[in-house]
Coordinates of N, CA and C in Angstrom, one line a residue:
Chain A
A227 N 7.2 8.9 17.4 CA 7.3 8.5 14.8 C 6.5 7.0 15.2
Q228 N 6.3 8.5 13.9 CA 5.7 6.7 12.7 C 6.1 5.3 12.6
S229 N 5.3 4.5 13.0 CA 6.1 3.7 12.9 C 5.4 2.0 12.6
V230 N 5.3 1.0 11.6 CA 4.4 -0.4 11.3 C 5.5 -1.3 11.9
T231 N 4.5 -2.0 12.1 CA 4.9 -3.3 12.9 C 4.2 -4.5 11.9
Q232 N 4.9 -5.6 11.1 CA 3.9 -6.7 10.5 C 4.8 -7.8 12.4
P233 N 4.4 -8.4 13.3 CA 5.2 -9.5 14.0 C 5.5 -11.1 12.7
D234 N 4.5 -11.1 11.6 CA 5.1 -12.5 11.8 C 5.7 -12.2 10.5
I235 N 7.4 -12.4 10.1 CA 8.3 -12.8 9.2 C 7.1 -13.8 8.0
H236 N 7.2 -14.8 8.7 CA 6.4 -16.1 7.6 C 5.4 -16.6 7.9
I237 N 4.8 -16.7 7.8 CA 3.5 -17.8 7.4 C 3.2 -19.0 6.9
T238 N 3.1 -19.8 6.9 CA 2.6 -20.9 6.1 C 0.6 -21.2 6.0
V239 N 0.3 -21.6 5.4 CA -0.9 -21.8 5.4 C -1.6 -22.8 3.9
S240 N -2.8 -23.5 4.6 CA -2.7 -24.8 3.6 C -3.5 -23.8 2.0
E241 N -4.2 -24.4 1.6 CA -4.4 -24.0 0.4 C -6.1 -23.8 0.5
G242 N -6.9 -22.8 1.1 CA -8.5 -23.3 1.1 C -9.0 -22.9 2.8
A243 N -7.5 -22.4 3.3 CA -7.5 -22.1 4.5 C -8.0 -20.7 5.2
S244 N -8.1 -20.9 5.9 CA -8.6 -18.6 6.3 C -7.2 -17.9 6.4
L245 N -6.8 -17.0 6.3 CA -5.4 -16.4 6.9 C -5.8 -14.7 7.1
E246 N -4.9 -14.9 7.6 CA -4.6 -13.5 9.2 C -4.0 -12.7 8.7
L247 N -3.6 -12.1 8.1 CA -1.8 -11.1 8.8 C -2.3 -9.9 9.4
R248 N -0.9 -10.2 10.5 CA -1.6 -8.2 11.5 C -0.9 -7.4 10.6
C249 N -1.2 -6.1 11.2 CA -0.3 -5.5 11.2 C -0.9 -4.1 12.4
N250 N 0.1 -3.4 12.7 CA 0.1 -2.4 13.9 C 0.9 -1.5 13.4
Y251 N 0.1 0.1 13.9 CA 0.6 1.2 13.8 C 0.6 1.8 14.8
S252 N 1.6 3.3 14.0 CA 2.0 3.5 16.1 C 1.9 5.1 15.1
Y253 N 0.5 6.6 14.7 CA 0.3 7.2 14.4 C -0.6 8.1 15.2
G254 N -0.2 9.2 15.3 CA -0.8 10.3 16.0 C -1.7 10.6 16.3
A255 N -2.0 10.7 14.5 CA -3.5 11.0 13.7 C -4.5 9.9 13.7
T256 N -5.2 10.7 12.6 CA -6.3 10.1 11.3 C -5.6 8.7 10.6
P257 N -4.9 7.7 10.3 CA -3.9 7.1 10.1 C -4.5 7.0 8.6
Y258 N -3.9 7.0 7.7 CA -3.8 6.3 6.5 C -3.6 5.4 6.3
L259 N -4.2 3.8 5.9 CA -3.0 3.2 6.0 C -3.9 1.9 4.2
F260 N -2.2 1.0 4.3 CA -2.0 0.2 2.9 C -2.3 -0.9 3.6
W261 N -2.6 -2.2 2.3 CA -2.0 -3.1 2.1 C -1.2 -3.4 0.5
Y262 N -0.3 -3.6 0.4 CA -0.1 -4.1 -1.2 C 0.7 -5.2 -0.8
V263 N 0.5 -5.9 -1.8 CA 1.5 -7.8 -2.1 C 2.0 -7.3 -3.0
Q264 N 3.4 -8.8 -3.3 CA 4.5 -8.8 -3.9 C 4.6 -10.3 -3.8
S265 N 4.9 -10.0 -6.0 CA 5.1 -11.5 -5.6 C 6.7 -11.6 -6.5
P266 N 7.1 -13.0 -6.3 CA 8.4 -13.1 -6.1 C 8.9 -12.4 -7.5
G267 N 10.4 -11.2 -7.5 CA 10.3 -10.6 -8.6 C 9.4 -9.1 -9.5
Q268 N 9.7 -9.1 -8.7 CA 7.5 -7.4 -9.0 C 7.4 -6.3 -8.4
G269 N 6.7 -5.6 -8.9 CA 6.6 -4.3 -8.0 C 5.4 -5.1 -7.2
L270 N 4.6 -4.0 -6.1 CA 4.7 -4.1 -4.7 C 2.7 -3.4 -6.5
Q271 N 1.6 -4.7 -6.0 CA 0.6 -4.1 -6.5 C -0.3 -3.7 -4.7
L272 N -1.5 -2.5 -5.4 CA -2.0 -2.2 -4.2 C -2.9 -3.4 -3.9
L273 N -3.5 -4.4 -2.8 CA -4.5 -4.9 -2.8 C -5.7 -4.1 -2.2
L274 N -5.5 -3.2 -1.0 CA -6.8 -2.2 -0.8 C -6.2 -0.8 0.0
K275 N -7.5 -0.1 0.4 CA -6.5 1.4 0.8 C -7.2 1.5 2.6
Y276 N -7.4 2.4 3.0 CA -8.0 3.6 3.7 C -8.5 4.6 4.2
F277 N -9.1 5.1 3.6 CA -8.7 6.1 4.4 C -9.9 6.8 5.4
S278 N -10.6 6.7 5.0 CA -12.3 7.1 6.0 C -13.0 6.2 6.1
G279 N -14.5 6.4 7.2 CA -15.7 5.5 6.8 C -15.2 4.6 7.1
D280 N -17.1 3.6 6.8 CA -16.3 2.2 6.6 C -15.2 1.7 7.2
T281 N -15.1 1.0 8.6 CA -14.0 0.1 9.1 C -13.9 -1.1 8.5
L282 N -14.4 -1.3 7.9 CA -14.3 -2.1 6.6 C -13.8 -3.0 5.3
V283 N -12.9 -2.7 5.2 CA -13.0 -2.4 3.6 C -12.4 -3.6 2.6
Q284 N -12.8 -3.3 1.6 CA -12.9 -5.0 1.1 C -11.6 -3.5 0.1
G285 N -10.8 -5.4 -0.7 CA -9.6 -4.8 -1.3 C -10.4 -5.9 -2.6
I286 N -8.6 -6.0 -3.9 CA -9.6 -6.9 -4.9 C -8.7 -7.9 -4.7
K287 N -8.5 -9.5 -5.7 CA -8.1 -10.9 -5.1 C -9.0 -11.4 -3.7
G288 N -10.2 -11.1 -3.2 CA -11.0 -11.3 -2.6 C -10.6 -10.9 -1.1
F289 N -9.6 -10.2 -0.6 CA -8.6 -9.3 0.6 C -9.4 -8.6 1.5
E290 N -9.4 -8.3 1.9 CA -10.9 -7.2 3.5 C -9.3 -6.6 4.1
A291 N -9.3 -5.9 5.4 CA -9.0 -5.9 5.9 C -10.0 -4.8 6.7
E292 N -9.7 -4.3 8.0 CA -9.7 -3.6 9.3 C -9.6 -3.3 9.8
F293 N -9.9 -2.5 9.7 CA -9.1 -0.8 10.6 C -10.1 -0.8 11.8
K294 N -8.5 -0.8 13.3 CA -10.2 -1.2 14.3 C -9.1 -0.2 15.5
R295 N -9.2 1.3 15.4 CA -8.3 2.3 16.4 C -8.2 1.9 17.9
S296 N -9.2 1.6 18.6 CA -8.4 0.8 19.1 C -7.3 -0.4 20.2
Q297 N -6.9 -0.6 19.0 CA -5.8 -1.8 19.2 C -4.5 -0.4 17.8
S298 N -5.1 0.1 16.4 CA -3.8 0.7 16.4 C -3.3 -1.0 14.9
S299 N -4.6 -0.9 14.4 CA -4.4 -2.3 13.5 C -5.0 -2.1 12.3
F300 N -4.6 -2.6 11.3 CA -4.9 -2.5 10.1 C -4.9 -4.4 9.6
N301 N -5.3 -5.1 10.2 CA -5.2 -6.7 9.7 C -6.3 -7.2 8.5
L302 N -4.6 -8.1 7.4 CA -5.1 -8.6 6.5 C -5.6 -9.6 6.0
R303 N -7.1 -9.8 5.2 CA -8.2 -11.3 5.6 C -8.3 -11.9 4.9
K304 N -8.5 -12.9 4.1 CA -9.4 -14.0 3.0 C -9.7 -14.9 3.5
P305 N -11.0 -15.2 3.7 CA -10.9 -16.4 3.9 C -10.9 -17.8 3.6
S306 N -11.3 -17.4 2.6 CA -9.9 -18.9 1.6 C -8.3 -18.3 1.1
V307 N -8.0 -18.9 0.8 CA -6.4 -18.4 0.3 C -5.6 -19.8 -1.5
H308 N -6.1 -19.2 -2.1 CA -5.3 -19.3 -3.0 C -3.6 -19.9 -3.0
W309 N -3.1 -21.2 -3.8 CA -2.4 -21.1 -3.5 C -1.2 -19.9 -4.5
S310 N -2.2 -18.7 -5.9 CA -1.5 -17.8 -6.0 C -1.3 -16.7 -5.8
D311 N -1.9 -17.1 -4.3 CA -1.7 -15.9 -3.3 C 0.0 -15.7 -1.7
A312 N 0.2 -16.8 -2.9 CA 1.9 -17.1 -2.5 C 2.6 -16.6 -3.0
A313 N 2.8 -15.3 -1.4 CA 3.4 -13.7 -1.6 C 4.0 -13.0 -0.6
E314 N 5.0 -12.7 -0.2 CA 5.3 -11.3 0.2 C 4.5 -10.3 0.8
Y315 N 3.4 -9.0 1.5 CA 3.2 -9.0 1.5 C 2.5 -7.2 3.0
F316 N 2.6 -6.4 2.5 CA 3.3 -5.4 2.8 C 2.8 -4.7 3.7
C317 N 2.1 -3.7 5.3 CA 0.9 -2.7 5.1 C 1.7 -1.4 4.8
A318 N 1.6 -0.6 4.8 CA 2.0 1.3 5.5 C 0.7 2.1 5.9
V319 N 1.5 3.1 6.5 CA 0.4 4.2 6.6 C 1.2 5.5 6.5
G320 N 0.8 6.1 5.9 CA 0.7 7.4 5.0 C 1.2 8.2 6.3
A321 N 2.9 8.6 5.7 CA 2.6 9.5 7.9 C 2.3 9.3 7.7
G322 N 1.7 11.9 6.5 CA 2.1 12.5 6.7 C 2.6 13.1 5.7
F323 N 1.2 14.5 4.6 CA 2.0 15.3 4.2 C 2.7 16.9 4.1
S324 N 4.0 16.7 3.4 CA 5.1 17.5 4.4 C 5.9 17.4 2.3
G325 N 6.3 18.9 2.5 CA 6.6 18.9 0.8 C 6.3 19.0 -0.3
G326 N 5.0 18.2 -1.0 CA 4.8 17.8 -1.5 C 4.4 17.1 -2.3
Y327 N 4.9 15.9 -1.2 CA 4.1 13.8 -0.9 C 3.7 13.3 0.9
N328 N 3.4 13.0 0.2 CA 2.5 11.1 1.5 C 3.8 10.5 1.4
K329 N 4.1 10.8 2.5 CA 5.5 9.8 2.8 C 4.7 8.7 3.2
L330 N 6.0 7.4 2.2 CA 4.8 6.0 3.1 C 6.2 5.6 4.6
I331 N 5.2 5.2 5.3 CA 5.7 4.3 6.0 C 5.7 2.0 5.7
F332 N 6.7 1.8 5.7 CA 6.3 0.2 5.2 C 6.7 -0.3 7.0
G333 N 6.2 -1.6 6.5 CA 6.2 -2.3 7.4 C 7.0 -3.3 6.9
A334 N 8.0 -4.1 7.2 CA 9.0 -4.8 6.5 C 8.3 -5.7 6.4
G335 N 6.8 -6.7 6.4 CA 6.4 -7.7 5.2 C 6.1 -9.3 5.8
T336 N 5.2 -9.8 5.3 CA 6.1 -11.0 6.3 C 4.8 -10.9 4.6
R337 N 6.0 -13.2 4.2 CA 6.0 -14.0 3.2 C 4.7 -14.7 3.3
L338 N 4.0 -14.9 2.8 CA 3.0 -16.2 2.9 C 3.7 -17.3 2.1
A339 N 4.2 -18.6 2.8 CA 3.3 -19.8 1.3 C 2.3 -20.4 2.4
V340 N 1.6 -21.1 0.7 CA 0.3 -21.5 0.7 C 1.1 -23.3 0.0
H341 N 0.6 -24.1 0.8 CA 0.7 -25.6 0.8 C -0.3 -25.9 0.1
P342 N -0.2 -27.5 -0.8 CA -1.5 -26.7 -1.8 C -2.1 -28.5 -0.6
Chain B
S51 N -6.0 4.4 -18.4 CA -6.0 4.5 -17.3 C -4.3 4.8 -17.2
Q52 N -3.2 4.3 -15.6 CA -2.5 5.2 -15.5 C -1.1 3.5 -15.7
T53 N 0.1 3.9 -16.9 CA 1.4 2.8 -16.2 C 2.2 2.7 -16.1
I54 N 3.1 2.2 -15.6 CA 4.5 2.2 -14.9 C 5.5 1.5 -15.8
H55 N 6.3 2.0 -16.5 CA 7.3 1.1 -16.8 C 9.0 1.6 -16.4
Q56 N 9.5 0.5 -15.8 CA 11.1 -0.1 -15.3 C 11.5 -0.4 -16.2
W57 N 13.3 -0.2 -16.6 CA 14.2 -1.4 -17.0 C 15.3 -0.4 -17.4
P58 N 16.5 -0.8 -17.1 CA 16.1 -2.4 -17.2 C 15.7 -2.8 -16.4
A59 N 15.2 -4.9 -17.0 CA 14.7 -5.1 -15.6 C 14.9 -5.9 -14.9
T60 N 16.4 -6.4 -15.6 CA 17.5 -6.7 -14.7 C 19.3 -6.8 -15.1
L61 N 19.8 -6.0 -13.9 CA 21.2 -5.9 -14.5 C 22.6 -6.2 -13.7
V62 N 23.4 -6.6 -14.5 CA 24.7 -7.6 -13.4 C 25.9 -6.1 -14.1
Q63 N 25.9 -5.5 -13.2 CA 27.3 -4.2 -12.5 C 28.8 -4.2 -12.0
P64 N 29.7 -4.3 -12.6 CA 30.8 -4.9 -12.3 C 30.7 -3.8 -11.0
V65 N 31.8 -3.2 -9.7 CA 32.1 -2.5 -8.7 C 32.7 -1.5 -9.6
G66 N 31.9 -0.1 -9.4 CA 33.0 1.4 -9.7 C 32.8 1.3 -11.2
S67 N 31.7 0.4 -11.4 CA 30.8 1.2 -13.0 C 29.6 2.0 -12.7
P68 N 29.0 2.6 -13.7 CA 28.4 3.5 -13.3 C 26.8 2.6 -14.2
L69 N 25.6 3.8 -13.1 CA 24.1 3.4 -13.5 C 23.7 4.9 -13.9
S70 N 22.4 4.3 -14.5 CA 20.9 4.0 -14.7 C 20.3 3.7 -15.2
L71 N 19.3 3.9 -14.2 CA 18.0 3.2 -14.4 C 16.8 4.5 -14.3
E72 N 15.9 3.7 -15.4 CA 15.3 5.3 -15.8 C 13.4 4.1 -15.7
C73 N 13.2 4.8 -15.8 CA 11.4 4.0 -15.3 C 10.2 5.6 -15.6
T74 N 9.0 5.5 -16.2 CA 8.7 6.5 -17.3 C 6.9 5.7 -16.8
V75 N 6.2 6.9 -16.8 CA 4.6 6.8 -16.0 C 3.3 7.7 -17.2
E76 N 3.1 6.4 -18.0 CA 2.7 7.4 -19.5 C 0.7 7.8 -19.0
G77 N -0.2 8.0 -18.5 CA -1.8 8.3 -18.5 C -2.3 9.3 -18.0
T78 N -0.9 9.6 -17.1 CA -0.6 10.9 -16.2 C -0.2 11.5 -16.5
S79 N 0.0 13.8 -15.9 CA -0.1 14.4 -15.6 C 1.1 15.3 -14.6
N80 N 2.3 15.8 -14.5 CA 2.9 16.1 -12.9 C 3.1 15.1 -12.1
P81 N 3.1 13.2 -12.0 CA 3.1 13.3 -10.7 C 3.9 13.4 -9.9
N82 N 4.0 13.1 -8.6 CA 4.9 12.8 -7.9 C 5.3 11.8 -8.9
L83 N 6.5 11.6 -9.2 CA 8.0 9.7 -8.8 C 9.5 9.7 -7.6
Y84 N 8.4 8.7 -7.4 CA 9.5 7.9 -6.3 C 11.6 6.8 -6.7
W85 N 11.9 6.7 -6.5 CA 12.7 5.8 -6.2 C 13.0 5.6 -4.7
Y86 N 13.0 3.2 -4.7 CA 12.2 3.1 -3.4 C 14.0 1.9 -3.6
R87 N 14.1 1.3 -2.4 CA 15.4 0.5 -2.5 C 14.6 -1.0 -1.8
Q88 N 14.7 -2.4 -2.2 CA 14.5 -3.6 -1.3 C 15.5 -3.8 -1.6
A89 N 16.1 -4.0 -0.3 CA 17.8 -4.9 -0.3 C 17.3 -6.8 0.4
A90 N 17.8 -7.3 0.3 CA 17.1 -8.6 0.0 C 17.5 -8.6 1.3
G91 N 16.0 -9.6 1.8 CA 15.2 -9.9 3.3 C 14.9 -9.0 4.3
R92 N 14.5 -7.2 4.1 CA 14.1 -6.1 4.3 C 13.3 -5.5 3.5
G93 N 12.8 -4.3 4.8 CA 11.7 -3.7 3.8 C 11.6 -2.1 2.6
L94 N 11.3 -1.8 2.6 CA 11.3 -1.1 1.3 C 12.5 0.5 1.8
Q95 N 13.0 0.4 1.6 CA 13.7 2.1 2.2 C 13.3 3.4 0.5
L96 N 13.4 4.5 1.3 CA 13.0 5.5 0.2 C 13.9 6.5 -0.6
L97 N 14.2 6.6 -1.4 CA 15.9 7.0 -1.5 C 15.8 7.8 -1.8
F98 N 14.9 8.9 -2.8 CA 14.1 9.4 -3.9 C 12.6 10.0 -3.3
Y99 N 12.9 11.8 -3.9 CA 10.8 11.4 -4.4 C 10.6 12.7 -5.3
S100 N 10.8 13.3 -6.0 CA 10.0 14.9 -6.7 C 8.7 14.5 -7.2
V101 N 8.9 16.3 -6.6 CA 7.4 16.9 -6.8 C 6.8 17.8 -7.9
G102 N 8.1 17.7 -9.2 CA 8.5 18.3 -10.1 C 9.0 18.1 -11.2
I103 N 9.4 19.0 -12.8 CA 10.1 18.5 -13.4 C 12.3 19.6 -12.4
G104 N 13.2 19.0 -12.8 CA 14.0 19.5 -11.6 C 14.4 18.9 -10.6
Q105 N 12.8 19.1 -10.0 CA 12.4 19.1 -8.6 C 13.4 17.3 -7.9
I106 N 14.4 17.5 -7.4 CA 15.2 16.1 -6.6 C 14.5 16.6 -5.2
S107 N 14.4 15.9 -4.2 CA 15.1 15.5 -3.0 C 15.2 13.3 -2.6
S108 N 16.6 13.9 -1.6 CA 16.8 12.7 -1.2 C 17.3 12.7 -0.1
E109 N 16.4 11.4 0.6 CA 15.5 11.1 2.3 C 16.5 10.3 2.8
V110 N 17.8 9.5 1.8 CA 19.3 9.5 2.6 C 20.1 9.5 2.0
P111 N 21.3 9.7 3.0 CA 22.5 10.1 1.7 C 23.7 9.1 1.4
Q112 N 23.5 8.7 0.3 CA 24.0 7.8 0.0 C 25.3 8.0 -1.4
N113 N 25.8 6.7 -2.7 CA 26.5 6.9 -3.9 C 25.5 7.0 -5.0
L114 N 24.2 7.4 -4.4 CA 23.4 7.8 -6.5 C 22.2 8.9 -5.9
S115 N 22.5 9.2 -7.0 CA 20.8 10.3 -7.5 C 20.2 10.2 -8.0
A116 N 19.2 11.6 -8.4 CA 17.9 11.0 -8.9 C 18.1 12.4 -9.7
S117 N 17.3 12.6 -11.3 CA 16.7 13.6 -12.1 C 15.3 13.3 -12.7
R118 N 15.0 14.6 -12.5 CA 13.5 14.3 -13.6 C 13.7 15.3 -15.1
P119 N 14.3 14.9 -16.3 CA 14.8 15.8 -16.8 C 13.2 16.0 -18.0
Q120 N 11.5 15.2 -17.3 CA 11.3 15.5 -17.8 C 10.0 15.0 -17.9
D121 N 8.4 15.4 -17.2 CA 7.6 15.5 -16.3 C 7.7 14.0 -15.7
R122 N 7.2 12.8 -16.7 CA 6.8 11.6 -16.6 C 8.3 10.9 -16.6
Q123 N 9.1 10.9 -16.4 CA 10.2 10.7 -16.7 C 11.5 10.6 -15.2
F124 N 11.9 9.6 -14.8 CA 12.6 9.4 -13.7 C 13.7 8.9 -13.7
I125 N 14.7 8.5 -12.9 CA 15.8 8.2 -14.2 C 16.6 8.2 -12.1
L126 N 17.5 7.2 -12.4 CA 18.2 6.8 -10.6 C 19.7 6.2 -11.0
S127 N 20.5 7.2 -10.8 CA 22.0 7.3 -11.8 C 23.3 6.7 -10.9
S128 N 24.3 6.5 -10.9 CA 25.7 6.1 -9.9 C 26.3 6.7 -11.0
K129 N 27.4 7.6 -9.9 CA 28.2 7.8 -11.0 C 29.7 6.7 -10.4
K130 N 30.2 5.6 -10.0 CA 30.6 4.8 -9.5 C 29.6 3.8 -8.5
L131 N 29.4 2.8 -8.7 CA 28.3 1.4 -8.4 C 29.6 0.9 -7.2
L132 N 28.7 0.8 -6.0 CA 29.1 0.0 -4.9 C 28.3 -1.5 -4.6
L133 N 29.2 -2.9 -4.1 CA 29.0 -4.1 -3.3 C 27.7 -3.6 -2.5
S134 N 27.2 -2.4 -2.3 CA 26.1 -2.2 -1.4 C 24.9 -1.9 -2.3
D135 N 25.4 -1.9 -3.8 CA 23.7 -0.7 -3.8 C 23.8 -1.7 -4.8
S136 N 24.0 -3.2 -4.2 CA 23.1 -4.0 -5.0 C 21.3 -4.5 -4.3
G137 N 20.5 -4.9 -5.4 CA 18.9 -4.7 -4.9 C 17.8 -4.7 -5.9
F138 N 17.2 -4.8 -5.6 CA 16.2 -4.4 -6.2 C 15.3 -2.5 -5.7
Y139 N 15.3 -2.2 -6.9 CA 15.1 -1.1 -7.4 C 14.1 -0.5 -7.8
L140 N 13.0 -0.2 -7.6 CA 11.4 -0.1 -7.9 C 11.0 1.5 -7.9
C141 N 11.1 1.9 -8.7 CA 9.8 3.1 -8.9 C 8.7 3.3 -8.8
A142 N 8.1 4.4 -8.0 CA 6.4 4.5 -8.4 C 5.8 6.1 -8.7
W143 N 4.7 6.3 -8.3 CA 3.4 7.9 -8.9 C 2.8 7.6 -7.9
S144 N 2.5 8.7 -8.0 CA 1.4 8.6 -7.3 C 1.1 10.5 -7.7
E145 N -0.7 11.0 -7.5 CA -0.9 11.9 -8.1 C -0.5 13.0 -7.1
T146 N -0.4 14.0 -7.5 CA -0.2 15.4 -6.8 C -1.2 15.7 -5.6
G147 N -1.3 15.5 -4.7 CA -2.6 16.5 -3.8 C -2.2 16.1 -1.8
G148 N -2.7 15.0 -1.4 CA -2.9 15.5 -0.1 C -2.7 13.8 0.4
R149 N -2.4 13.3 2.4 CA -1.9 12.7 2.6 C -3.2 11.4 1.6
G150 N -4.1 11.5 1.4 CA -4.6 10.0 0.4 C -4.2 9.7 -0.6
D151 N -2.7 9.9 -0.8 CA -2.4 9.9 -1.7 C -1.8 8.6 -1.9
T152 N -1.9 7.5 -3.5 CA -1.2 6.4 -3.6 C -0.3 6.2 -4.1
Q153 N 0.1 5.2 -3.6 CA 1.0 5.1 -4.8 C 1.5 3.6 -5.2
Y154 N 1.7 4.1 -7.0 CA 1.6 2.7 -7.8 C 3.5 2.4 -7.7
F155 N 3.5 0.9 -7.9 CA 4.3 1.1 -8.4 C 5.1 0.1 -9.2
G156 N 6.4 0.5 -10.3 CA 6.6 -0.4 -11.4 C 6.9 -1.7 -10.8
P157 N 7.7 -2.3 -11.8 CA 7.5 -3.9 -11.6 C 9.1 -4.5 -11.4
G158 N 9.7 -2.8 -11.3 CA 11.3 -3.4 -10.4 C 12.3 -3.2 -11.5
T159 N 13.6 -3.2 -10.7 CA 14.4 -3.3 -11.3 C 15.7 -4.4 -10.6
R160 N 16.0 -5.4 -10.7 CA 16.8 -6.5 -10.0 C 18.2 -5.5 -10.7
L161 N 19.3 -5.2 -9.6 CA 20.7 -4.7 -9.9 C 21.4 -5.0 -8.8
T162 N 22.1 -6.3 -9.8 CA 23.4 -6.9 -8.9 C 25.2 -6.9 -9.0
V163 N 25.9 -5.7 -7.9 CA 26.7 -5.2 -8.5 C 28.1 -6.9 -7.7
L164 N 29.2 -6.6 -8.8 CA 30.0 -7.7 -8.1 C 31.0 -6.8 -8.2

């Protein structure tokens, strides 16, 4: 069955430090992968997505993610974290097109805290 | 550009009362529409999706229902709220198409049932 695992529930980094959020997926075919960010009390905003081609994907707000098929991973990175990056981050996989829509399977999320 | 609206932003309701949450999308036609629930400290659970007017599919059995009276309007309802209905409700839309569909989310409604 399709699934997404985000191993880290909480991560704390210092402002200016680099960041890597882990995401592992289970999917039989070529996955369509997404990262979303959710600020407290807000909806989800799309950071980036991978469908095909270059395995290093650039997104908004200085984020990037690398698709590694051999490791079934799609980790999110940022070279220098800003205090405004404190939020919850969700990884998702497009689990297949059926019934007219693309079902997304979400991970449980990683909550990022940023220390000044 | 497309925008998605949800209201109300917050709602406090007593157990047993009815519920109506509304979602509208602007700037697109015939979108797929979705209702998700996010319980405290948990991930997102897809409740309903719709691929067209009057076409509603439910992902999980529950106390809630959904309707799509117009192309870009999606409503989440309940006749009698339960305590377990508390949570953060998110509406999303996507273009109709294949596996590459990207879902875009609204700002959400925080529902507290007392």
